[in-house]
XYZ file of C-alpha atoms in Angstrom:
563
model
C 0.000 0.000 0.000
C 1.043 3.614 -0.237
C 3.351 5.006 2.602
C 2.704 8.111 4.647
C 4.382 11.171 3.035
C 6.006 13.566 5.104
C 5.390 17.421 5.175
C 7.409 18.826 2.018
C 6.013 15.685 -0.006
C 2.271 16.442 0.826
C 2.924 20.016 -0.122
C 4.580 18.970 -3.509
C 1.905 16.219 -4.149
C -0.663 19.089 -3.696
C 1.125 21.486 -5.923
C 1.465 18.900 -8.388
C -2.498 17.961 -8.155
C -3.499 21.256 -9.457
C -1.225 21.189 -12.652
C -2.800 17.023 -13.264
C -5.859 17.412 -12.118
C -6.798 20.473 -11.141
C -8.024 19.572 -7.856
C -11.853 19.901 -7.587
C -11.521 23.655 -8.733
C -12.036 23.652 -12.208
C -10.969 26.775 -12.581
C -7.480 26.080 -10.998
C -4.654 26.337 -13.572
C -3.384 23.429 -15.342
C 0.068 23.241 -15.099
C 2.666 21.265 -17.280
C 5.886 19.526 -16.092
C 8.567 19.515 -18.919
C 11.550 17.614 -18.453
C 14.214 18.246 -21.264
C 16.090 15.183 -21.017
C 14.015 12.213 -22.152
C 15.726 9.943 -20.087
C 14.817 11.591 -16.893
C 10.978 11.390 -17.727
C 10.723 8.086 -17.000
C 12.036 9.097 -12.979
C 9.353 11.750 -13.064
C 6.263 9.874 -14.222
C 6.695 7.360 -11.238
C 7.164 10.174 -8.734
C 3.926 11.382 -10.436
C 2.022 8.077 -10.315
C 2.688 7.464 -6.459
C 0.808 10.925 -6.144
C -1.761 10.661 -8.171
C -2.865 7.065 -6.938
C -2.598 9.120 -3.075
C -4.716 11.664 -4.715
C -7.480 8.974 -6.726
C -7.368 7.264 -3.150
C -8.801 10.193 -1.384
C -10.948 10.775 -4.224
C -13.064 7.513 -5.036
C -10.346 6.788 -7.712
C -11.113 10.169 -9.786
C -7.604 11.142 -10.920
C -9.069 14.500 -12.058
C -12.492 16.277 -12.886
C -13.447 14.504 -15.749
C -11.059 11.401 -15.101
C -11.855 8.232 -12.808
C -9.815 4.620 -12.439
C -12.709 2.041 -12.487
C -10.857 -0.292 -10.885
C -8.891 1.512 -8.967
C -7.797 -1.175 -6.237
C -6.288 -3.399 -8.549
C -4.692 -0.479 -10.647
C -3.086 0.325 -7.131
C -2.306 -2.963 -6.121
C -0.530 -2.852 -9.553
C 1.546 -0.188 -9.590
C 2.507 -1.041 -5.665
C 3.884 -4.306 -6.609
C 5.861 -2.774 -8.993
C 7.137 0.199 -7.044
C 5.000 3.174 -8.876
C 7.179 2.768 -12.670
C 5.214 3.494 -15.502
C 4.979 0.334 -17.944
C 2.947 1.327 -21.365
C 6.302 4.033 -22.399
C 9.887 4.366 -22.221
C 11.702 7.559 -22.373
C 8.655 9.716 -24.172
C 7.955 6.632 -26.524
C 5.175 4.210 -26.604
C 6.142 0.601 -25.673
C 4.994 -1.807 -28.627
C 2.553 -3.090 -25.640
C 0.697 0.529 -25.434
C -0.115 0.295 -29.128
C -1.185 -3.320 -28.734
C -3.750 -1.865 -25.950
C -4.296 0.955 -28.200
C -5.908 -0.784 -30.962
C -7.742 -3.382 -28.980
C -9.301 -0.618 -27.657
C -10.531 1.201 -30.938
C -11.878 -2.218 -32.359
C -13.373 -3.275 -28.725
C -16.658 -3.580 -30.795
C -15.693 -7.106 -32.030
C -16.177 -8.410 -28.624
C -18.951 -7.076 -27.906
C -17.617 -3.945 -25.787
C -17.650 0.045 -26.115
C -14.026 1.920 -26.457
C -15.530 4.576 -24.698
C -16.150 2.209 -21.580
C -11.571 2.118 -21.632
C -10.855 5.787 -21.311
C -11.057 5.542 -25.487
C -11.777 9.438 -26.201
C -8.919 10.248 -23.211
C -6.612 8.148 -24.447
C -7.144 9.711 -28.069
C -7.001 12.780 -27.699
C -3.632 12.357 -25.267
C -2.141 9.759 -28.542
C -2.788 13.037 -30.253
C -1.691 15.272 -28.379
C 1.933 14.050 -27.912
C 2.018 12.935 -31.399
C 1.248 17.006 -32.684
C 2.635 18.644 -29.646
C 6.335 18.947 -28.985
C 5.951 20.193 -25.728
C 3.306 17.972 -24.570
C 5.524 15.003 -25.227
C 8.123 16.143 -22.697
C 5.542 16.610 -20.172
C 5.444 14.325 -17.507
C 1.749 14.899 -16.603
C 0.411 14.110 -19.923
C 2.702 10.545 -19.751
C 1.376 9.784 -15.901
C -2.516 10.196 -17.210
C -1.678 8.509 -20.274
C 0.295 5.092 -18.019
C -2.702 5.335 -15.404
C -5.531 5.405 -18.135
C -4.401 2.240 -19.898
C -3.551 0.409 -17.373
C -7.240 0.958 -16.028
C -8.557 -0.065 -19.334
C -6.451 -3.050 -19.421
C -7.990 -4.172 -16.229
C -11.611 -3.291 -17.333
C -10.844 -4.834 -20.871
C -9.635 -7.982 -18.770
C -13.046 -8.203 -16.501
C -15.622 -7.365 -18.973
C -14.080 -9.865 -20.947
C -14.164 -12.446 -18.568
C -17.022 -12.318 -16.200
C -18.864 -9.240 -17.927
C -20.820 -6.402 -17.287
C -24.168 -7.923 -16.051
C -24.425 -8.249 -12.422
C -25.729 -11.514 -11.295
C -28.230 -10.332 -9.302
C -29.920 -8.987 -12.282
C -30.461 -12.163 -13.764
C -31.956 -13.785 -10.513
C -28.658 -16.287 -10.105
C -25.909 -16.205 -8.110
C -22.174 -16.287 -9.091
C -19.001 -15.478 -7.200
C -16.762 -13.402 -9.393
C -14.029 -16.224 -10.920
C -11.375 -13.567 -10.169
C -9.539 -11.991 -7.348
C -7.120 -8.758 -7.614
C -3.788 -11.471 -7.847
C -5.324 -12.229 -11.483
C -5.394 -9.045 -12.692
C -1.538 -8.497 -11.634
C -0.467 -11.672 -12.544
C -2.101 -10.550 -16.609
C -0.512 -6.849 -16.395
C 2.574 -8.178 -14.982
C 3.278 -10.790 -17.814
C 2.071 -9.040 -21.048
C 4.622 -6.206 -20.090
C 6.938 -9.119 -21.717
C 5.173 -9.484 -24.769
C 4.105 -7.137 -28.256
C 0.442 -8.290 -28.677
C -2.552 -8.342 -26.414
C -4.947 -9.895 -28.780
C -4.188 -13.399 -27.644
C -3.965 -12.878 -23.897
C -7.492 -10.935 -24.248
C -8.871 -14.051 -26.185
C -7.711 -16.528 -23.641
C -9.508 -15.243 -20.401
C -12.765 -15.353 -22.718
C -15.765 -18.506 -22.586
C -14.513 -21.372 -24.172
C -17.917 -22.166 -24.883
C -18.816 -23.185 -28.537
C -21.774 -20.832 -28.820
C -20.496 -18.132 -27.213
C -17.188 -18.530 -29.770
C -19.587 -19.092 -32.722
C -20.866 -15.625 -32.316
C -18.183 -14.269 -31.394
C -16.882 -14.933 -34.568
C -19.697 -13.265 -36.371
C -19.449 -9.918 -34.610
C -16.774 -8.459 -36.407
C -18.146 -8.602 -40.154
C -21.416 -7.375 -38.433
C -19.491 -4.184 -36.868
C -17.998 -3.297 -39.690
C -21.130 -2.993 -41.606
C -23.094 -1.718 -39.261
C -25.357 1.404 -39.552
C -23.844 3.662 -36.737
C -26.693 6.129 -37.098
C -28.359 6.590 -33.459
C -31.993 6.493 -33.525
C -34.683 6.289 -30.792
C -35.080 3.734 -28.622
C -38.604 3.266 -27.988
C -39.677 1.528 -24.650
C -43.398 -0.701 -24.962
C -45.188 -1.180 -23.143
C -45.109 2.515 -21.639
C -47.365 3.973 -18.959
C -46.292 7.291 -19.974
C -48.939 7.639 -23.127
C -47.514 11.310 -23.726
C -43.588 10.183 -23.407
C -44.284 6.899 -25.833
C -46.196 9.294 -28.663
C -43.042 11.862 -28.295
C -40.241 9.247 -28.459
C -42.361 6.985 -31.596
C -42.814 10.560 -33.172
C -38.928 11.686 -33.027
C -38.490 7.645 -34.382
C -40.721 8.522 -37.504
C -38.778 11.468 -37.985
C -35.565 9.772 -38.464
C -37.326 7.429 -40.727
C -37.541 10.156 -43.024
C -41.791 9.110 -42.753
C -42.596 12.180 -40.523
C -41.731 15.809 -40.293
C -40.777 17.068 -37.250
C -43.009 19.131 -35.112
C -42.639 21.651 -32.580
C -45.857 19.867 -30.573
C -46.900 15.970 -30.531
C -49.029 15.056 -33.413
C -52.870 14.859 -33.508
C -53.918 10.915 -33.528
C -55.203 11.414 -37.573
C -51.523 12.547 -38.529
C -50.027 10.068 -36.268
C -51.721 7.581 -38.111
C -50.917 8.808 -41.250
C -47.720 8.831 -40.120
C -47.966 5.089 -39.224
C -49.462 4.047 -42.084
C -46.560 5.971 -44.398
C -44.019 3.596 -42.103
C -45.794 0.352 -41.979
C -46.332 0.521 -46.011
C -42.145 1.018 -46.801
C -41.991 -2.119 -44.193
C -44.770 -4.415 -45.114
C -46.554 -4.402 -41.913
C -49.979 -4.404 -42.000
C -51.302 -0.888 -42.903
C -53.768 -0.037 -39.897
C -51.984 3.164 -38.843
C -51.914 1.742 -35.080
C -49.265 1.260 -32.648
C -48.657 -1.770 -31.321
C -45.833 -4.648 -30.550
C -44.990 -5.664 -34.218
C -44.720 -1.458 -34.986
C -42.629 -1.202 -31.965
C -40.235 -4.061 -33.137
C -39.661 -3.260 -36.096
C -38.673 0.706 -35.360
C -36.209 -0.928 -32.815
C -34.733 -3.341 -35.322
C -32.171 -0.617 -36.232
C -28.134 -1.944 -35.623
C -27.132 -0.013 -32.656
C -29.668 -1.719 -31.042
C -28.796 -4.956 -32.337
C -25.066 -4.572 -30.831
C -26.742 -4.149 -27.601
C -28.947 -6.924 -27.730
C -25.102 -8.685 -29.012
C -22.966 -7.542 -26.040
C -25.905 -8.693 -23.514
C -25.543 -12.091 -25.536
C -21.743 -12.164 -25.225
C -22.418 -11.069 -21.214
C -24.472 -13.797 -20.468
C -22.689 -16.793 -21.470
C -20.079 -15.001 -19.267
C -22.481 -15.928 -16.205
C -22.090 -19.686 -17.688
C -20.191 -22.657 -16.373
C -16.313 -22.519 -17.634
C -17.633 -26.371 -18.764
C -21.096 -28.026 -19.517
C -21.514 -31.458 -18.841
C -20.598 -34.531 -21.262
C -24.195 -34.480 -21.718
C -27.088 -32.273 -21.741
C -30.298 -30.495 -22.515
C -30.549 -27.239 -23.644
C -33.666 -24.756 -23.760
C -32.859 -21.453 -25.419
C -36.192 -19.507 -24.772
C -35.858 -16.802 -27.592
C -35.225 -19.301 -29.988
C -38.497 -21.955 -29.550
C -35.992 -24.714 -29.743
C -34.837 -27.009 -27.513
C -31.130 -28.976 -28.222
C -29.903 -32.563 -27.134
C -25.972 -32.568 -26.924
C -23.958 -35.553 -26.913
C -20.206 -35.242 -26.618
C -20.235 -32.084 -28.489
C -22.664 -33.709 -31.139
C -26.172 -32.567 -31.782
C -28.914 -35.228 -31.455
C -31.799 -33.654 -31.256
C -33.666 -30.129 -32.379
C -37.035 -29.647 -31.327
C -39.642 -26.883 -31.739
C -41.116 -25.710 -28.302
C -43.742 -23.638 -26.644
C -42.953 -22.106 -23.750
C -44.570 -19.170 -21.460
C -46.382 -16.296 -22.284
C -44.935 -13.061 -21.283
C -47.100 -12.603 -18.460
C -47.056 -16.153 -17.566
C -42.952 -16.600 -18.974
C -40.832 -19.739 -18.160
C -37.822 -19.322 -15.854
C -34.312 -19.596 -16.112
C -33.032 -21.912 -14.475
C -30.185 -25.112 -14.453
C -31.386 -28.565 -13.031
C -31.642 -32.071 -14.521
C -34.185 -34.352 -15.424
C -34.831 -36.904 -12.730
C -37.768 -39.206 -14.046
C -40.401 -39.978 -16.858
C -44.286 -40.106 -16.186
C -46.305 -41.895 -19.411
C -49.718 -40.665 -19.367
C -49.634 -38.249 -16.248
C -52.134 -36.233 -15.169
C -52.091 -32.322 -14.509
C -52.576 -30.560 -11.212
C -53.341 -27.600 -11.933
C -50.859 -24.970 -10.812
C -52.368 -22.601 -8.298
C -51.477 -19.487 -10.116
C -53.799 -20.773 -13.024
C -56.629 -21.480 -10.535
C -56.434 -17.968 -8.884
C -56.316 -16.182 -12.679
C -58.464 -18.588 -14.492
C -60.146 -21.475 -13.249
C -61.883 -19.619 -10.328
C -63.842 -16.813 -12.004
C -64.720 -19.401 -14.655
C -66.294 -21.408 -11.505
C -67.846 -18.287 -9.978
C -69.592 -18.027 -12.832
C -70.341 -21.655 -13.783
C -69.758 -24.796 -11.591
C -70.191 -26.910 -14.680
C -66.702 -25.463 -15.913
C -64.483 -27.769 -14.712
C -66.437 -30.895 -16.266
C -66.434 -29.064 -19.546
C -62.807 -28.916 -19.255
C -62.117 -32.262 -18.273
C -60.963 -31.135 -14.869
C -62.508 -32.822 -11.242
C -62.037 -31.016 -7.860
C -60.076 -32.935 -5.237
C -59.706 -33.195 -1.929
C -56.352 -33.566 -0.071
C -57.638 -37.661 0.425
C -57.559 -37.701 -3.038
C -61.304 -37.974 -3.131
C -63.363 -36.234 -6.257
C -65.527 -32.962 -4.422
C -68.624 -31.911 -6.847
C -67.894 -28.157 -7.640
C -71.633 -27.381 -7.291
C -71.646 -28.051 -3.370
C -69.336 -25.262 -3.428
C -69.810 -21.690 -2.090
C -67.457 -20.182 -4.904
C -67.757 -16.110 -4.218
C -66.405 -16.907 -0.891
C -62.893 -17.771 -2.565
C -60.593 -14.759 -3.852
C -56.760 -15.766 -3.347
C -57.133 -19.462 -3.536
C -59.213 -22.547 -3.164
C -58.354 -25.574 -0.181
C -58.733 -28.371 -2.773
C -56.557 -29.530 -5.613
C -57.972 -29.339 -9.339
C -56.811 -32.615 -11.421
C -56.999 -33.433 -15.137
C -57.272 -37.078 -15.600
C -54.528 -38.740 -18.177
C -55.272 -39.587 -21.910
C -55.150 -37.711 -25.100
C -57.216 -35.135 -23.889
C -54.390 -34.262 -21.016
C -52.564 -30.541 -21.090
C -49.641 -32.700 -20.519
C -49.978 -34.866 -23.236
C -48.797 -38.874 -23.074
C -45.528 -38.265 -21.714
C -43.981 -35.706 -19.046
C -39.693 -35.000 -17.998
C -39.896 -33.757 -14.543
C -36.711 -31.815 -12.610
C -36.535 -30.273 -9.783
C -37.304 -26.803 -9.649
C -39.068 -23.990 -7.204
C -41.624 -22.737 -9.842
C -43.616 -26.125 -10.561
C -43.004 -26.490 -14.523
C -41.385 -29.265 -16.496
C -41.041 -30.510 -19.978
C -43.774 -32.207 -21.442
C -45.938 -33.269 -24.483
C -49.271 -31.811 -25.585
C -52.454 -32.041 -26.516
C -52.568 -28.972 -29.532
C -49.729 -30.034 -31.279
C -50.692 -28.042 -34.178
C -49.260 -25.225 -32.147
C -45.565 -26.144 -33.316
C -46.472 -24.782 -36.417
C -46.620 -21.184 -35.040
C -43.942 -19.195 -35.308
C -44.663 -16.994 -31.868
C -44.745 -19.947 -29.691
C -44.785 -18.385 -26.589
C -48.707 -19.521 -25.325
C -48.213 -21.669 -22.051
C -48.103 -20.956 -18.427
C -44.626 -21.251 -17.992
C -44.359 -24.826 -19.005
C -41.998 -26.654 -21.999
C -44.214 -28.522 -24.395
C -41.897 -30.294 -26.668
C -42.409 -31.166 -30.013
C -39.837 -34.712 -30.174
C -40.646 -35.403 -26.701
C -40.201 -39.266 -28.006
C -37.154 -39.069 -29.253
C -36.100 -37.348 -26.077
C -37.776 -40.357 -23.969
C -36.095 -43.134 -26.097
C -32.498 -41.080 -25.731
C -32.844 -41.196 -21.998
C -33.604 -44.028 -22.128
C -30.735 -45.492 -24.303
C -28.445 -43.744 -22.128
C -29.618 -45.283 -19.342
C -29.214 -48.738 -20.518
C -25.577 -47.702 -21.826
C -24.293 -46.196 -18.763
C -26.378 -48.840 -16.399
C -24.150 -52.109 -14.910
C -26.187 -55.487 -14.456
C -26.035 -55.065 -10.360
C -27.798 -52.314 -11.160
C -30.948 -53.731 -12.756
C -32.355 -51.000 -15.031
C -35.931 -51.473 -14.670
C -36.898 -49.994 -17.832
C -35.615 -49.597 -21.670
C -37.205 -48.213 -24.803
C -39.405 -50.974 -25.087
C -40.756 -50.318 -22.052
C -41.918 -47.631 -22.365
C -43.524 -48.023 -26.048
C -45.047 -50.684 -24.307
C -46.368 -48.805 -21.552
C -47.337 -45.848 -24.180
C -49.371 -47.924 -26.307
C -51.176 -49.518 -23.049
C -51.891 -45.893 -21.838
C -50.406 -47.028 -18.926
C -49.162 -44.566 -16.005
C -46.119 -45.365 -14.983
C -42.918 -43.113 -13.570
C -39.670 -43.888 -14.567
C -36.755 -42.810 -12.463
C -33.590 -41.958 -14.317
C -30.689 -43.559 -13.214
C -28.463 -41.566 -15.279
C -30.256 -37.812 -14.796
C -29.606 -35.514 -18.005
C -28.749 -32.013 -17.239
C -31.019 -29.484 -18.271
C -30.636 -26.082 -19.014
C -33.503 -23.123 -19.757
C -32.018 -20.225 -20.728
C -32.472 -16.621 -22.984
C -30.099 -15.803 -25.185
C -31.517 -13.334 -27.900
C -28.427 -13.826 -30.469
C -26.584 -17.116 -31.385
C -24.589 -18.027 -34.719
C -27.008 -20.663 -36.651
C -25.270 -21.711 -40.100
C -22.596 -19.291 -39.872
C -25.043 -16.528 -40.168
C -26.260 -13.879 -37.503
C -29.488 -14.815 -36.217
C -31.386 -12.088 -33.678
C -34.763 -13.531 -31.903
C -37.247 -11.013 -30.407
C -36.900 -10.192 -27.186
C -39.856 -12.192 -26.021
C -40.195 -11.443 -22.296
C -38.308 -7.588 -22.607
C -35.326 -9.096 -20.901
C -32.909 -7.641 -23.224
C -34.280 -4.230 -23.030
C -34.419 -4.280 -19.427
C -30.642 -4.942 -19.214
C -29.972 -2.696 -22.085
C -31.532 0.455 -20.463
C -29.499 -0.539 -17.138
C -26.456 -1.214 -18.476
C -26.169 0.585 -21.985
C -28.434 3.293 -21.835
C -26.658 6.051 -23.462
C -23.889 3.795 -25.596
């Protein structure tokens, strides 16, 4: 840590302060430090260093007004271990590892990040500065921001890159950060030894294949990328009179609308509309609604967003996913069996509503059930099922459904007092198996707090919607056999005699075409994995999902408001 100065040292520190940063007087004159002999400067700039890390210290790591060290403990903890000397130039040149950092940071983009987030404009306009000015290259001060700024960005560069930008919390799980100030040394310490940065950046990233694939994609996107920033708009809004202004100022830059000094009158709005939706092939009703909305955000700065929070969150992954496993990408409507890095199976899905979505989560499958029957989630009795039976007893045997008590015996829904229940009823609701079953003929439990699993259906005509987002938080998959017979392969393959399997895919054909009920445990249980990743590289091509359940928005307005 930094020792105690003594009297004449806090006075020159001070002194100094005003000419680097200027203290918190902005009007305070900046003062330059010129040393004539270049191979003095190098002396001068560690002197400086020592005092401006004292001064960021006091300072919640601001270095000047306009200036701040984002990481400012490990940029410290840095420069401490290597007793204050500057490491990105020698004698007023730039080491061959400053450039390196240099140009990583102007094409940051490729990974998913924003130079400005790594001091870019600074940096710049300092680059520039010494390159134009002969003066400003002999001063010391301009060196010491210049060392201090870089090796801040390397640090950022090195943790965005590894464990991201999105806090955990914000995605409801929980993940201890996979480094500790030791690995940010260790990198700084070591790439002072070599010319390029590129390949030490690249090897803190996921290994992960999908998370590569896109990767990969990024830059050819980047480069051909319309930079033009247009208007976000956020729907739904509750603010009626901020949604009109920001879909107005959208128009605008659609070159659809002329600007106005006042909000448009609902018949030019429409008009307005109508002008849009025609040069888009939307359907020309002159209303606003979610397929308007999505299209006037399908612009590419908005894209990049929704890329970087891709990037981010398989940054919040495992460093390694199992041998085997299932995998549920919610954005997508598919759902993926993996097999030793081979794909096995690709199935269609239908998954939650927006208001009723499905949850992330990671678990495994732990059994089978052939011709289950549905209980019926409470949260769909308290929305659904009870003002259907305040209104008509005769509901539930219309639906198929019988009232239960908790001995499992049938109650008749007509002896029942219904306008008496608001937030719940005392007895179970039950739909008996067979074709007619929500669940369909077969049904992949795993453990989970939220009460949904995988399962077949009874409208399987839905797979042929594109939306598929229509259940109450449930998976219905589409090659839910195929998924059955795997398991149950695997479990044979992976199953000693001592053990005594007690089913196989026979078995459960057998049971299927009895309409039997029967649960199978799993002896070998298959990971599973439901998660929501808006972006992923299909065929070597770029392929962006809609943001079903607004999670990408959310993030992006927390996180990248204003990039």
């Amino acid at each position: 840590m930094l020792q105690k100065t003594n009297v004449v040292y806090v006075l020159f520190t001070l002194i100094l302060m005003s000419g680097i940063i200027g203290c918190k007087n902005k009007h305070a004159a900046v003062k330059k430090e010129i040393v004539k002999v270049p191979e003095e400067m190098d002396d001068q700039i560690t002197e400086n260093i020592k005092a401006v890390l004292q001064f960021a210290h006091d300072n919640n790591g601001k270095i000047n007004d306009s200036s701040k060290l984002y990481l400012f403990n490990v940029v410290n903890s840095f420069y401490d271990n290597n007793n204050y000397h500057n490491i990105w130039s020698r004698k007023e040149k730039w080491m061959p590892l400053a450039d390196s950092m240099f140009d990583f940071i102007e094409h940051s983009k490729y990974y998913g990040l924003y130079p400005r987030d790594y001091h870019f404009n600074e940096l710049t306009a300092l680059r520039k500065k010494i390159i134009e000015d002969t003066l400003a290259k002999k001063d010391a001060i301009v060196w010491t921001k210049a060392d201090l700024l870089l090796s801040d960005a390397f640090m950022k560069t090195l943790r965005d890159l590894k464990e991201g930008r999105l806090l955990p919390e914000t995605l409801s799980i929980t993940r201890k950060p996979k480094y500790i100030d030791s690995f940010f040394i260790k990198n700084l310490t070591e790439a002072r030894n070599i010319a390029s940065l590129t390949n030490l950046f690249n090897s803190v990233e996921p290994a992960n294949f999908r998370y590569q694939s896109l990767k990969n994609l990024v830059k050819d996107f980047v480069d051909n990328m319309d930079t033009t920033r247009y208007q976000f708009i956020v729907y739904p809004q509750k603010d009626s009179f901020l949604l009109i202004k920001n879909l107005q100022k959208r128009l605008v830059q659609s070159g659809l609308a002329k600007p106005l000094d006042t909000l448009p009158d609902s018949v030019l709005l429409s008009k307005e509309i109508k002008k849009y939706q025609s040069a888009n092939k939307l359907r020309k009703d002159g209303k606003f609604g979610p397929k308007l909305i999505e299209s006037l955000n399908n612009f590419d700065q908005e894209k990049f967003r929704r890329i970087a929070i891709t990037l981010d969150r398989y940054k919040l992954m495992p460093d390694t996913l199992p041998l085997r496993y299932v995998w549920v990408n919610l954005p997508s409507y598919f759902l993926e069996l993996w097999d030793n890095d081979t794909l096995i199976i690709r199935s269609k899905v239908i998954i939650g509503k927006p208001e009723t979505r499905t949850p992330v989560l990671t678990s495994a499958i732990t059994d089978m059930v052939t011709y289950p029957q549905w209980t019926i989630p409470e949260s769909i009795i308290k929305k659904d099922i009870l003002p259907a039976l305040k209104k008509d007893p005769g509901y539930l045997a219309a639906k198929g459904f019988n009232l239960v008590d908790s001995k499992g015996d049938i109650v008749d829904p007509y002896t029942i007092k219904w306008s008496k229940y608001s937030k719940g009823i005392p007895w179970k609701i039950m739909q008996g198996s067979g074709d007619d079953n929500a669940l369909g003929v077969l049904k992949f439990n795993f453990n989970n707090p939220y009460s949904v699993y995988l399962h077949d259906t009874n409208q399987r005509y839905l797979f042929q919607n594109s939306d598929r987002g229509l259940s109450h938080g449930c998976v219905r998959v589409q090659k839910w056999e195929q998924l059955a017979f795997y398991i149950a392969r695997n479990d044979s393959l992976n199953t000693t005699k001592e053990q005594k399997l007690a089913y196989d895919v026979d078995s459960i054909k057998k049971w299927l075409s009895n309409r039997d009920r029967k649960r199978i445990f799993i002896k070998n249980r298959l990971p599973l994995f439901i998660e929501y990743f808006s972006c992923e590289a299909r065929d070597d091509k770029l392929v962006i999902y809609k943001d079903i359940y607004n999670d990408d928005a959310m993030l992006a307005e927390k996180y990248f408001a204003n990039k």
